[in-house]
CSV table of C-alpha atoms and ligand atoms in Angstrom, one decimal:
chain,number,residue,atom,x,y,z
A,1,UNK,CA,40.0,-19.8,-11.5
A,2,UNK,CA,40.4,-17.6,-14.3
A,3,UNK,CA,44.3,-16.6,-15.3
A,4,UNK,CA,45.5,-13.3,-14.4
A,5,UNK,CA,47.6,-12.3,-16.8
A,6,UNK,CA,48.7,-8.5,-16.9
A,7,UNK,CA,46.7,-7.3,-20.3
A,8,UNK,CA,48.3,-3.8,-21.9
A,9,UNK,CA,46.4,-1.1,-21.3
A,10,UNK,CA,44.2,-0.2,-24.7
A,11,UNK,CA,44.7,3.3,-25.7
A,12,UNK,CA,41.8,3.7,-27.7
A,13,UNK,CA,38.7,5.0,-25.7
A,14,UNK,CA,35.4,4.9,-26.7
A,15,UNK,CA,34.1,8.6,-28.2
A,16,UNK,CA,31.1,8.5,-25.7
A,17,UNK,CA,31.7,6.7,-22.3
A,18,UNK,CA,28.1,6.4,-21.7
A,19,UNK,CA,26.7,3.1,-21.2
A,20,UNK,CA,24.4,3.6,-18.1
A,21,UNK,CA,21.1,1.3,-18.2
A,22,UNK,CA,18.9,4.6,-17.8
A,23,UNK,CA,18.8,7.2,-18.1
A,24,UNK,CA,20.7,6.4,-21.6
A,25,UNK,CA,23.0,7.7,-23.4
A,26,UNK,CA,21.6,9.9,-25.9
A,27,UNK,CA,21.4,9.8,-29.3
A,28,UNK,CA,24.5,10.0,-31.3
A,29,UNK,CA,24.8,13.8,-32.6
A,30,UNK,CA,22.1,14.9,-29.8
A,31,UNK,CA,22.5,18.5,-29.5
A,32,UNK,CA,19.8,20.1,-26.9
A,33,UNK,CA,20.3,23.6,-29.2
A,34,UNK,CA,18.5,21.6,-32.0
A,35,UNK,CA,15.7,21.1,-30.2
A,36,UNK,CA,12.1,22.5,-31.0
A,37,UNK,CA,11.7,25.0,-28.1
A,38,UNK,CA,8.9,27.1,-29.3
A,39,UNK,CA,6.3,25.3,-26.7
A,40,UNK,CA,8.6,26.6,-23.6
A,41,UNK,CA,6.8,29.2,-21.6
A,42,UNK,CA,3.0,28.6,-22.9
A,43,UNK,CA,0.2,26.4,-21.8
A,44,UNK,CA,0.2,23.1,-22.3
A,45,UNK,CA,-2.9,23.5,-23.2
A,46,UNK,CA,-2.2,26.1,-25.8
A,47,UNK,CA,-2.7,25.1,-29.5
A,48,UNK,CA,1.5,24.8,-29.7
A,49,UNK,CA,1.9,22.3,-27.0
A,50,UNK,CA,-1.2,20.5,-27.4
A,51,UNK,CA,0.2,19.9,-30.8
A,52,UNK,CA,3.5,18.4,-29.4
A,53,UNK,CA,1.9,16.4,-27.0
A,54,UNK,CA,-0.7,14.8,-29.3
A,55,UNK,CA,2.2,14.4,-32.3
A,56,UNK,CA,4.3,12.3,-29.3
A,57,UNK,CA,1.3,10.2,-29.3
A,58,UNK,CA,0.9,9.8,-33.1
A,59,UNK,CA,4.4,9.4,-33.7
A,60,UNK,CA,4.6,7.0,-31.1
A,61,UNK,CA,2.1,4.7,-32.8
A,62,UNK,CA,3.0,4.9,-36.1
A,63,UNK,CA,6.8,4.1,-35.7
A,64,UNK,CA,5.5,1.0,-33.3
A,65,UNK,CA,3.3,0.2,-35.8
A,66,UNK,CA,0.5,-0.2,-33.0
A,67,UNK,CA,-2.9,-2.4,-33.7
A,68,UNK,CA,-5.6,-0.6,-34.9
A,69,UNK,CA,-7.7,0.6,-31.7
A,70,UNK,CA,-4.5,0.6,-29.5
A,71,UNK,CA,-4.4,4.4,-27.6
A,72,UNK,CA,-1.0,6.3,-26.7
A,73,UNK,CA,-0.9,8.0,-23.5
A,74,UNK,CA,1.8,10.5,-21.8
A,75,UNK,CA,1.2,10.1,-18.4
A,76,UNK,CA,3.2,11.5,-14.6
A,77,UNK,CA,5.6,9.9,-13.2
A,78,UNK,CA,7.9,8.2,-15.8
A,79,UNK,CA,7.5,4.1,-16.4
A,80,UNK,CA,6.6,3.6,-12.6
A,81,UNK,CA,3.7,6.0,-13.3
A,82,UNK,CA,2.5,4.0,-15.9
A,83,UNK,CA,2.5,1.0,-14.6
A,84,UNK,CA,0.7,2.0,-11.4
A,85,UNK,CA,-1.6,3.5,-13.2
A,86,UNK,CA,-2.6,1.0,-15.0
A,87,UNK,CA,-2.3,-1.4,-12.5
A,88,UNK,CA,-4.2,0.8,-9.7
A,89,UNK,CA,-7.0,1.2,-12.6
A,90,UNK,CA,-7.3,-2.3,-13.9
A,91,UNK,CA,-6.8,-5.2,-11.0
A,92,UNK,CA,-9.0,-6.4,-8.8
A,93,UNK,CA,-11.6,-7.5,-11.4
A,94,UNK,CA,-10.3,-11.4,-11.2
A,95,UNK,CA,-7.5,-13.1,-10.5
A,96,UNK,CA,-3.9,-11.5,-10.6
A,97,UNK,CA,-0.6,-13.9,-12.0
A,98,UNK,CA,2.6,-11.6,-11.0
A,99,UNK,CA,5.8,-12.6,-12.7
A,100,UNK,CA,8.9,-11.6,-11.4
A,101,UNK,CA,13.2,-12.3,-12.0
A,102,UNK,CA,14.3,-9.2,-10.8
A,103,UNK,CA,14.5,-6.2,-8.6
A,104,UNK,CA,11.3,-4.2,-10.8
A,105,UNK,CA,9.2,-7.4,-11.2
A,106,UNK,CA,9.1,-7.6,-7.6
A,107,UNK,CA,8.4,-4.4,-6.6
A,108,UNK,CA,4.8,-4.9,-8.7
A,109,UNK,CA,5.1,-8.1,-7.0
A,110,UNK,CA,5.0,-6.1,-4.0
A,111,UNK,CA,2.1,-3.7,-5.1
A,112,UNK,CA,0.2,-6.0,-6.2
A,113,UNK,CA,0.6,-8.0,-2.4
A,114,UNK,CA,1.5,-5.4,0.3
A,115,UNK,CA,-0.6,-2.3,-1.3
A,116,UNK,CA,-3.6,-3.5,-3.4
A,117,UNK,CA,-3.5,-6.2,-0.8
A,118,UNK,CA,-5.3,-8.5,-3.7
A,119,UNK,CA,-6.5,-11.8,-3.2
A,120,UNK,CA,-6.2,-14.5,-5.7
A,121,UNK,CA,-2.7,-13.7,-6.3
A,122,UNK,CA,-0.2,-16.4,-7.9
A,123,UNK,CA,3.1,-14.9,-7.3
A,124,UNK,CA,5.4,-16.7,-10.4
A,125,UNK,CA,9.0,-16.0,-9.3
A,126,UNK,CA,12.7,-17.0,-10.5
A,127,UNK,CA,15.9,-15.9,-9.3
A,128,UNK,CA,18.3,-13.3,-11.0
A,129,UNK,CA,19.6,-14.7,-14.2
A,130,UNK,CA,16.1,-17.1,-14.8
A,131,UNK,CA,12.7,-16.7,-16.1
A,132,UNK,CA,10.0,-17.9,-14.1
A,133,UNK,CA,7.8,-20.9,-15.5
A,134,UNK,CA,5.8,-19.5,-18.6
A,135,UNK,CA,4.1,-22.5,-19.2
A,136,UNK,CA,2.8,-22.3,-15.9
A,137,UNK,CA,0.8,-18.9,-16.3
A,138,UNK,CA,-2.8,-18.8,-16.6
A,139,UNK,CA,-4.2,-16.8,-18.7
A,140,UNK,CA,-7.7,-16.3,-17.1
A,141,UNK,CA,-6.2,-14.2,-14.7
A,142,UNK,CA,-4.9,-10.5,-15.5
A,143,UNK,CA,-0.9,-11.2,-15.9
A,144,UNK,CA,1.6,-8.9,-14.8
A,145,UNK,CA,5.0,-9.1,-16.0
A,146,UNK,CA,8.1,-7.0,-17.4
A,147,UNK,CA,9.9,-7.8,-20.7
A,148,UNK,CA,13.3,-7.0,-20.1
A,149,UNK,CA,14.5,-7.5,-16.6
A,150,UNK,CA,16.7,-4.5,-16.8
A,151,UNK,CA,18.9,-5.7,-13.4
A,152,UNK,CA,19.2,-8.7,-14.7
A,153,UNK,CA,19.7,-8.8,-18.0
A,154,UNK,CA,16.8,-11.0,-18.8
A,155,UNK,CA,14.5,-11.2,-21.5
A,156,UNK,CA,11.5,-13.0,-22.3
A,157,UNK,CA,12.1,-14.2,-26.0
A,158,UNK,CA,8.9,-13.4,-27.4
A,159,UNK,CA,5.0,-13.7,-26.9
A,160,UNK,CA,4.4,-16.9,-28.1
A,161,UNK,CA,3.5,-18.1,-24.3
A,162,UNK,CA,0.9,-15.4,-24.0
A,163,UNK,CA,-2.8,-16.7,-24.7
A,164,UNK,CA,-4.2,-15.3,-28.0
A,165,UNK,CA,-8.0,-15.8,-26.2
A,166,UNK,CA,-7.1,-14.9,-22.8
A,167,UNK,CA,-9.5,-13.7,-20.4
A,168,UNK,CA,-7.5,-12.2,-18.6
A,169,UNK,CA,-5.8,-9.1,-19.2
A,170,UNK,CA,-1.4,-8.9,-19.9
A,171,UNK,CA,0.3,-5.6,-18.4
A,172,UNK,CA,3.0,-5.4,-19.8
A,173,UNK,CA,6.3,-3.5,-18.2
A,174,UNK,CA,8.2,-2.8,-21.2
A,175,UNK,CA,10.4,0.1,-20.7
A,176,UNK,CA,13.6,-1.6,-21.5
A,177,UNK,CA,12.7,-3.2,-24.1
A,178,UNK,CA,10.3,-1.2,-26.4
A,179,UNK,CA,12.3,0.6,-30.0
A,180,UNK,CA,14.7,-2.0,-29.1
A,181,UNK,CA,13.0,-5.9,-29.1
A,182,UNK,CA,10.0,-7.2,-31.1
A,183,UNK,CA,6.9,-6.6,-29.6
A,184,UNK,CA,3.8,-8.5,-30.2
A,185,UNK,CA,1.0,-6.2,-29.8
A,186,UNK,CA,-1.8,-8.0,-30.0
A,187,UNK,CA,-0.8,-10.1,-27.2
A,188,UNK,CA,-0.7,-7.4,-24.5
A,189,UNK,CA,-3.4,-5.1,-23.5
A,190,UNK,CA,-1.4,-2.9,-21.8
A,191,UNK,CA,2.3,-1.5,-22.2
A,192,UNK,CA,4.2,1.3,-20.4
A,193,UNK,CA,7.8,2.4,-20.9
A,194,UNK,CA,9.9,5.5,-20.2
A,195,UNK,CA,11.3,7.9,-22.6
A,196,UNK,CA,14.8,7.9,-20.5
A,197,UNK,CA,15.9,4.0,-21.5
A,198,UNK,CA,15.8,3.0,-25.1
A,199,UNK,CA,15.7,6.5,-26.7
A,200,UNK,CA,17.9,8.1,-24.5
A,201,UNK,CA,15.1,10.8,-23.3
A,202,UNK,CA,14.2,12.4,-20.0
A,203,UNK,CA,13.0,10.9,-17.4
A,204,UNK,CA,9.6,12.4,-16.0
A,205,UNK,CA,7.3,11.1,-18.1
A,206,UNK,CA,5.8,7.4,-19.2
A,207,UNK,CA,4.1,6.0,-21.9
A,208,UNK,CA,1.1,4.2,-21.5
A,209,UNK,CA,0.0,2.1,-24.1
A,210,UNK,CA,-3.9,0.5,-23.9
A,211,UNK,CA,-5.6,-2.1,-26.2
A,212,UNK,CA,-9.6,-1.9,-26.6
A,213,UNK,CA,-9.9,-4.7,-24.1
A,214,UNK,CA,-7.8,-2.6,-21.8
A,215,UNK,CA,-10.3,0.0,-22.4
A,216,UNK,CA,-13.2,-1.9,-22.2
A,217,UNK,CA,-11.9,-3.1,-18.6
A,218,UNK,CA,-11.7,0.7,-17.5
A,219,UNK,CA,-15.7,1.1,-18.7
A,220,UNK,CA,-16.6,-1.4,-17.7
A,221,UNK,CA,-15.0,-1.9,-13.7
A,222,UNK,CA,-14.6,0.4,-10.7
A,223,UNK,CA,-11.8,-0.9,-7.6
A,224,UNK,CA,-12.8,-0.6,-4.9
A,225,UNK,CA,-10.3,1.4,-3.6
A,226,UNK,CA,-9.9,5.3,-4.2
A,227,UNK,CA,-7.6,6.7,-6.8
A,228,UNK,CA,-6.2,9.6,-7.1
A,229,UNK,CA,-6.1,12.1,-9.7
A,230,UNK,CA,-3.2,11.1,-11.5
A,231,UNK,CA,-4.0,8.0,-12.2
A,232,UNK,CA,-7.7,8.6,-13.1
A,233,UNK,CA,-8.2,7.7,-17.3
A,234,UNK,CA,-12.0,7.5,-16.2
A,235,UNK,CA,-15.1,9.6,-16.3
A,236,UNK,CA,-19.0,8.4,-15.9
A,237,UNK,CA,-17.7,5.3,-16.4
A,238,UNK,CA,-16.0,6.3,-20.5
A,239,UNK,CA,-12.6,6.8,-20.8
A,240,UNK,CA,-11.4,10.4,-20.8
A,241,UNK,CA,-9.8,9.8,-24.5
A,242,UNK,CA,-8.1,13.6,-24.1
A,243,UNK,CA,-5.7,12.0,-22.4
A,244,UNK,CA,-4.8,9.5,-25.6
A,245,UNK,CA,-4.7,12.6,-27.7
A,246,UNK,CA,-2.3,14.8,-25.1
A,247,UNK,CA,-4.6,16.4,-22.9
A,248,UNK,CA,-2.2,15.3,-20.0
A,249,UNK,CA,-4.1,14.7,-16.2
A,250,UNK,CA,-2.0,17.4,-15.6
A,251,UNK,CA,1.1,19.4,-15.9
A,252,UNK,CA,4.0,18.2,-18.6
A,253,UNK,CA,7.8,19.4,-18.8
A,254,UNK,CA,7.1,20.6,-22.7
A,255,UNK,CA,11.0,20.7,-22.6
A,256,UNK,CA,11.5,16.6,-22.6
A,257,UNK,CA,8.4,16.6,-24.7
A,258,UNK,CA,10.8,18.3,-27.3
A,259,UNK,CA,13.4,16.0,-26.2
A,260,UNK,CA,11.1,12.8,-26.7
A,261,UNK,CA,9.9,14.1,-30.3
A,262,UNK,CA,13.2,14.7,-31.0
A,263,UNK,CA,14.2,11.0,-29.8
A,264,UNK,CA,11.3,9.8,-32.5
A,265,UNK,CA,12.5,11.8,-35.3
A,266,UNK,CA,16.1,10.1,-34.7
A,267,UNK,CA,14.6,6.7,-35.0
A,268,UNK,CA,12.7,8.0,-38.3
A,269,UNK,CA,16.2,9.2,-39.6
A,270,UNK,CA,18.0,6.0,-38.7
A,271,UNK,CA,15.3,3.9,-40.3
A,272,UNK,CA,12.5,3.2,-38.2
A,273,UNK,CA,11.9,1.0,-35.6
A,274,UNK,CA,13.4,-2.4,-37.2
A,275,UNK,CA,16.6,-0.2,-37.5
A,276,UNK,CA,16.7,0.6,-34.1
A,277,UNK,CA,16.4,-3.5,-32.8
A,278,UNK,CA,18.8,-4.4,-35.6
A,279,UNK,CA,21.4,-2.0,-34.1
A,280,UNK,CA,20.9,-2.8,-30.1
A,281,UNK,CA,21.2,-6.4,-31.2
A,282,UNK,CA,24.8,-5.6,-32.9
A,283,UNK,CA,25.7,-4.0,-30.4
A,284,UNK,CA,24.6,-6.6,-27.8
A,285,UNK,CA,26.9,-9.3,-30.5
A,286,UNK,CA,30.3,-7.3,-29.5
A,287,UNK,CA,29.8,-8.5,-25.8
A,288,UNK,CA,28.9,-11.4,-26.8
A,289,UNK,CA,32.0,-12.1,-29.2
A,290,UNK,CA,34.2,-10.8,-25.8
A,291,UNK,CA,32.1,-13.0,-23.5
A,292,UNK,CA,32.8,-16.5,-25.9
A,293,UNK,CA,36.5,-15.1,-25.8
A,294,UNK,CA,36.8,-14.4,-22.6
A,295,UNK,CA,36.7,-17.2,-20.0
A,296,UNK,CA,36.2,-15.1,-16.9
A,297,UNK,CA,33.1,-13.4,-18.3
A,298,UNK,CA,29.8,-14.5,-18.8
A,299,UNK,CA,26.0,-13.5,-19.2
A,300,UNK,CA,24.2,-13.3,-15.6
A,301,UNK,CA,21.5,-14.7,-18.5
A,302,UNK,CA,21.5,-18.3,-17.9
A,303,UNK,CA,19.4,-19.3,-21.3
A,304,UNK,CA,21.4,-17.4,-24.3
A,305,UNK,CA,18.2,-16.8,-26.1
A,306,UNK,CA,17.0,-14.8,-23.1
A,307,UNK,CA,20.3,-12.7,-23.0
A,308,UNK,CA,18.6,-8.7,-22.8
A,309,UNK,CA,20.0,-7.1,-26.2
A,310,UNK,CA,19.7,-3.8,-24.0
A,311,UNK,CA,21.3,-4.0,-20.6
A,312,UNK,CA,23.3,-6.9,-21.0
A,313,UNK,CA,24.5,-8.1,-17.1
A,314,UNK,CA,27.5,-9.8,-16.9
A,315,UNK,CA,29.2,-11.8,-13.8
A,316,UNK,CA,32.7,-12.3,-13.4
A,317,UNK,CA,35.2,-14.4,-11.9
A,318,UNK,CA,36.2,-11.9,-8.9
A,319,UNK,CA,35.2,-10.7,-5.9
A,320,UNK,CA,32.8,-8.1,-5.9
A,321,UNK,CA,34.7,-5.4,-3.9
A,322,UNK,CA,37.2,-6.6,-7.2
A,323,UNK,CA,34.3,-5.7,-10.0
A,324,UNK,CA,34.0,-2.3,-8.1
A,325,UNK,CA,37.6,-1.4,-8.3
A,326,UNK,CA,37.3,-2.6,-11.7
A,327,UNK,CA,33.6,0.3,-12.1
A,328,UNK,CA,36.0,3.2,-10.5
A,329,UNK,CA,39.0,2.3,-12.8
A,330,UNK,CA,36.9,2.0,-15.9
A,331,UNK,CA,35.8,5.3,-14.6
A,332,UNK,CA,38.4,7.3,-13.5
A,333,UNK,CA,40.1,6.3,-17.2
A,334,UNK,CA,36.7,8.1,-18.7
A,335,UNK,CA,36.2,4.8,-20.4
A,336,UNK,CA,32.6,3.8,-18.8
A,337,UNK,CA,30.5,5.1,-16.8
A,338,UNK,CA,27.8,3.5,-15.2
A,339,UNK,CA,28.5,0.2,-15.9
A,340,UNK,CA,28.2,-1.5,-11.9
A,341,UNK,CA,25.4,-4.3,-11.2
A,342,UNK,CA,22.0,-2.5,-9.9
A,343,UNK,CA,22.2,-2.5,-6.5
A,344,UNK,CA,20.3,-5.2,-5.7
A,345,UNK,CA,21.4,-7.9,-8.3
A,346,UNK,CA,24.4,-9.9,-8.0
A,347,UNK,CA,27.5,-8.6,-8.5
A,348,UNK,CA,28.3,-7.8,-11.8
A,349,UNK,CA,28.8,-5.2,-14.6
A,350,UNK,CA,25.5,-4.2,-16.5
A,351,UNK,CA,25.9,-2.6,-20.1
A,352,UNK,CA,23.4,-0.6,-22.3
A,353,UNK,CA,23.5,-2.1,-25.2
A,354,UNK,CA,20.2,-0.1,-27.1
A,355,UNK,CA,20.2,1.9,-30.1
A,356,UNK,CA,21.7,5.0,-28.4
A,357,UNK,CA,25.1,3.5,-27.9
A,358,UNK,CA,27.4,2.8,-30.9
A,359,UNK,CA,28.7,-0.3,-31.8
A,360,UNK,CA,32.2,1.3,-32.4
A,361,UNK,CA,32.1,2.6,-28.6
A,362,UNK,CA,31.6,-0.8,-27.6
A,363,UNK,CA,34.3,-2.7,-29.4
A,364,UNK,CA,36.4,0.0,-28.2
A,365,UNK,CA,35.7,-0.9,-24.8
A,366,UNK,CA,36.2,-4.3,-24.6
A,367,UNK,CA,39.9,-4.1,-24.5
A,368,UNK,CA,39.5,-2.0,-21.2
A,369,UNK,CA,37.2,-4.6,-19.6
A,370,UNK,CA,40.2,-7.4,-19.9
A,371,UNK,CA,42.2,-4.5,-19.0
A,372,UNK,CA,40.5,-3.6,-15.8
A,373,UNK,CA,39.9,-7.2,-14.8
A,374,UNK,CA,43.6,-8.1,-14.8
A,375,UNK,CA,44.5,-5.3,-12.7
A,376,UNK,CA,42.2,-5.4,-10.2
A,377,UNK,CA,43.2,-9.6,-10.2
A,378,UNK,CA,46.6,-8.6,-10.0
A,379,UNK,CA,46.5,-5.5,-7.1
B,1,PLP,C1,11.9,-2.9,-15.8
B,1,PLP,C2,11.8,-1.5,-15.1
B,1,PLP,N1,10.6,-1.1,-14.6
B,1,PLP,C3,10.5,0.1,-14.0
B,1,PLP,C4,11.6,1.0,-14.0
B,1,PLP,C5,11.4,2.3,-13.3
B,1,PLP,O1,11.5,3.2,-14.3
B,1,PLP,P1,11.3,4.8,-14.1
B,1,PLP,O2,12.4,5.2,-13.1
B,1,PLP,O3,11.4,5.4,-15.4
B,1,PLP,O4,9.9,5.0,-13.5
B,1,PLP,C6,12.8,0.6,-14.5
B,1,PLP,C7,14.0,1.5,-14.4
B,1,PLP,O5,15.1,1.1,-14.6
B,1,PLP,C8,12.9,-0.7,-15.1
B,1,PLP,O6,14.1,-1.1,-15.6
């Protein structure tokens, strides 16, 4: 057992007590009043918001520096949207690996089993705080998987287990992880993230990101169930490019459109891309500083090179009624909000670590965590 010794309460807060794993905090200095407005009240379709829709996908590319080929959708229903989408459109054509180690992996894990009801289905699935067997995928099936396990706090560490000359395709659940880890492109076919995670944006809306051998699957393959509208990216068998160019299926809020390209230019201003992983990784090296200092802390993570450098889950030598009298204090103080284990994961606190947050707001509340822990220890 831990000591409890009675710690002095800091008295330095941090300026923005946001650190909720999504929606994020937004960016430092976001002011709604600066954002572009003038697409509010018109058509999407007008010349004005078809512009901001198809710049979101332009942007979008060029900061990720995206293959070649690679299209840039906005699509309904924010990262879950995208991933059924893509998952409703594309499987079914051969074999399905699903990899799961937390609460989102398994709900594809469910899709894919309970509701596409596919057959020749390897389920690959690890506990909270573990990956699941890379080595074991194959890569002749169509591979499902997410990159950060956001209620978990783990991460696969890069791409290198992913087949170059798979036949299958990769979908990749990203939204956690993309403007804020290393992504190799060319090894996934498709990719989907939310605006409300890593960028601090709205939620709403999801990106969907294809390669040509995504799109050469939607040509080329019909399921056999029905789809609806919103997830239709086919016509006569060709892709409805429109869509890749921001002729939304349907109806877009053009206010967190103006929130998202606002988001973008942030990242522009900061330094691009490489900027915005350099500073979720600082940020992710305060806890990590408390968590080697701090014997009753440590990373739900079990690998350290798999520790999520955006929400960061951390378990604790208490009870869990303890860690949530430890949440309410840290939020009563105004000190952090957001911070308990998702609901499903083991008990825990869960940190955003991305680019959003400052690295000054977490070393200012690090104190509070030993604070907080040695009162609830000592109630
Ligand atoms: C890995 C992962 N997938 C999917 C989702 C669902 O995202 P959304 O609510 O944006 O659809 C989340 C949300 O936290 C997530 O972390």
């Amino acid at each position: 057992m831990a000591s409890s010794t009675l710690a002095t309460k800091p008295n330095i807060k941090p300026a923005n007590p946001n650190f909720s794993s999504g929606p994020c905090s937004k960016r430092p200095g976001y002011d709604l009043n600066q954002l572009d407005i003038s697409t509010l009240g018109r058509s999407h379709r007008a010349a004005v918001g078809k512009a901001a829709l198809k710049q979101a996908c332009e942007q979008t590319a060029e900061l990720l520096g995206l293959p070649e080929g690679y299209r840039v959708g906005v699509v309904p229903a924010s990262d879950t949207g995208a991933v059924e989408m893509a998952m409703w459109s594309l499987l079914g054509a051969r074999g399905v690996d699903v990899l799961a180690w937390e609460s989102f992996g398994s709900g594809w894990v469910t899709d894919i089993n309970k509701q596409l009801k596919l057959d020749n289905v390897r389920s690959l699935i690890a506990d909270y705080g573990q990956l699941p067997e890379l080595d074991q995928v194959n890569f002749d099936n169509d591979v499902v998987f997410t990159w950060n396990g956001t209620t978990s706090g783990v991460k696969v560490k890069n791409g290198d287990w992913i087949a170059d000359d798979r036949a299958g395709l990769t979908i990749c659940d990203a939204t956690s992880a993309v403007f804020a880890m290393e992504m190799p492109w060319e090894k996934l076919d498709v990719i989907t993230y939310s605006w409300q995670k890593v960028l601090g944006g709205e939620g709403a809306h999801g990106m969907l990101i294809l390669s040509p051998r995504a799109v050469e699957r939607l040509e080329s393959y019909t399921p056999a169930w029905p789809l609806p509208k919103i997830f239709r990216m086919t016509k006569g068998g060709k892709l409805i490019e429109g869509i890749f160019r921001g002729e939304t299926i349907n109806t877009p809020s053009m206010l967190c459109v103006a929130d998202y390209l606002d988001a973008l230019n942030w990242v522009v201003e900061i330094g691009g891309v490489n900027a915005a992983i350099a500073k979720s990784k600082a940020n992710l090296s305060v806890v990590e500083t408390f968590v080697a200092d701090n014997e009753w802390i440590n990373f739900l993570a079990a690998d350290p090179a798999t520790v999520s450098n955006t929400s960061v889950c951390l378990t604790l030598d208490a009870e869990a009624e303890q860690v949530k009298a430890m949440v309410k204090l840290l939020d009563t103080e105004a000190v952090a909000y957001d911070i308990g284990a998702y609901r499903d994961a083991p008990s825990g606190l869960r940190i955003w670590c991305g680019a959003t947050v400052e690295q000054s707001d977490l070393e200012a509340l690090m104190p509070w965590l030993e604070w907080a822990y040695h009162s609830v220890k000592n109630a």
